Amino acid sequence: MATAVENLDKLERRVTFTIPKAEVASEVEKRLKLRARTAKAPGFRTGKVPAKMVAAQYGYQIENDVLNEKNCQRIQ
């Protein structure tokens, strides 16, 4: 991950984070598989929900969680 800080004005700064796409994608896939084990959906038994449905339902949230955690780990 790379970071860059730009000085815009006396008190303004712009921080840019660059995270490798492959790193994020692998972490998202891993977490989707974990979520699929306990996912519930109408018409399916617990843990037997198709991967596409799990990704559609939880994918955005999991991706945001991964990105936020990656940023917080690097800052501290």
Steps between C-alpha positions, in 0.01 A plus 500: 500500500628844412403829658547856381434829680443818299512849651209692349500807717629609840268269689370270226649162417398224262594143591494236227512126572577243233412140583578211260179370342611136522556530874152640557333249267658199673396626843143567378474148353625347824243692704217419258576129541487539878171690476352235268532238775246682718296689239124464508264562209140404436478162324849386602635322802749686719841490335364371168432838340664534153821701491355754254215578739739541792721730291199706388369534853821553699771580244486879519504502879790253521703693244453823697602325821818367339595840359438674832703242692790522254509879536479490879778241530739711294426826682562370853 
